[in-house]
Amino acid sequence: MCGIAGIITIKNSKIDSTVVENVKRSLEHRGPDHSSHQFIKESVCLIHTRLSIIDLNDRSNQPFQSNDGRYTIVFNGEIYNYKELRSELRSLGYEFKSEGDTEVLLVGYQHFGKEILNKLIGQFAFVIADYNKNYYFMARDRIGLKPLYYSIDNQYFAFSSEFNTLNTSNLVSFSPNREAYVSYLRHLAIPNGSTGNENIQKVQPGEFIVVDFEGKIKKELYWDPFDFTTEQDITSSEAIDRLDELLKSSVEY
């Protein structure tokens, strides 16, 4: 478990460093091994607190920057098939300076763009800053194992692994979402992208969001459990064998 967060001031004003430190401090229980932040410019900042699981070396600390300096990532989760992806990317000419899945994820995005999401096996929430195109690319795993919250108004865009971090950051005003409260009392869950604060939303499972540094947002589902096609050209026994292979592969990962 790691903590990720970031802030954009919509009007390009300087981010208060005290706010950045408070946000980082609020996430340190998620990542006791290392905490850091990086200002992309005065109005854009990424924050990360690390719990070291893969590649314990400091070279995998985050925010993590690409070799060409164009991209920076903050990532919470684990990519189970990162070794296979790293081999594929090496065959395409990429070199790696770490042994972790963070760099593989970043280089994968660098090469494949949003299509990297269809190659990932694992649980994840990550945000990549693109310095050339001036936007954040945010994504969450298919069934939402890793959390990712965000808020936007006419002054700030902010995101975090934790709802409470945004709620207490002094960047986001509180407005009770009564429908969310009723839903929780009825179902013990809040559906879709809602939260108990009308000004805070969740990146939905299987969704990615592009947010430019002026606060414009585009959302897209890259995976939907209800959007599938049935293979009619295999027999029942072939289907059973294939299901068995998938189950064994899942357990192995």
Tab-separated table of C-alpha atoms in Angstrom, residues 4-6 46 62 64 72-76 105-106 125-129 135-139 148 157 159-160 203 209:
chain	number	residue	atom	x	y	z
A	4	ILE	CA	-0.440	9.091	-4.000
A	5	ALA	CA	-1.674	12.646	-4.354
A	6	GLY	CA	-1.368	15.707	-6.554
A	46	LEU	CA	2.851	15.220	-7.431
A	62	GLN	CA	8.502	8.034	-6.436
A	64	PHE	CA	9.403	8.513	-10.700
A	72	THR	CA	6.467	11.498	-14.079
A	73	ILE	CA	4.371	8.849	-12.331
A	74	VAL	CA	2.919	8.244	-8.879
A	75	PHE	CA	1.612	4.714	-8.499
A	76	ASN	CA	-0.099	2.633	-5.832
A	105	LEU	CA	4.231	0.848	-16.015
A	106	LEU	CA	5.646	4.250	-16.945
A	125	ALA	CA	-4.223	3.380	-9.161
A	126	PHE	CA	-1.749	5.676	-10.874
A	127	VAL	CA	-1.352	9.176	-12.248
A	128	ILE	CA	1.142	10.148	-14.942
A	129	ALA	CA	2.043	13.754	-15.670
A	135	TYR	CA	-2.003	16.911	-18.491
A	136	TYR	CA	-2.489	14.198	-15.897
A	137	PHE	CA	-3.447	10.702	-17.062
A	138	MET	CA	-5.243	8.929	-14.196
A	139	ALA	CA	-6.371	5.299	-14.125
A	148	LEU	CA	-8.394	7.087	-6.219
A	157	PHE	CA	-7.788	20.096	-9.110
A	159	PHE	CA	-6.417	13.864	-6.189
A	160	SER	CA	-5.462	11.389	-3.488
A	203	VAL	CA	-12.214	7.429	-10.396
A	209	ILE	CA	-9.391	10.273	-16.791
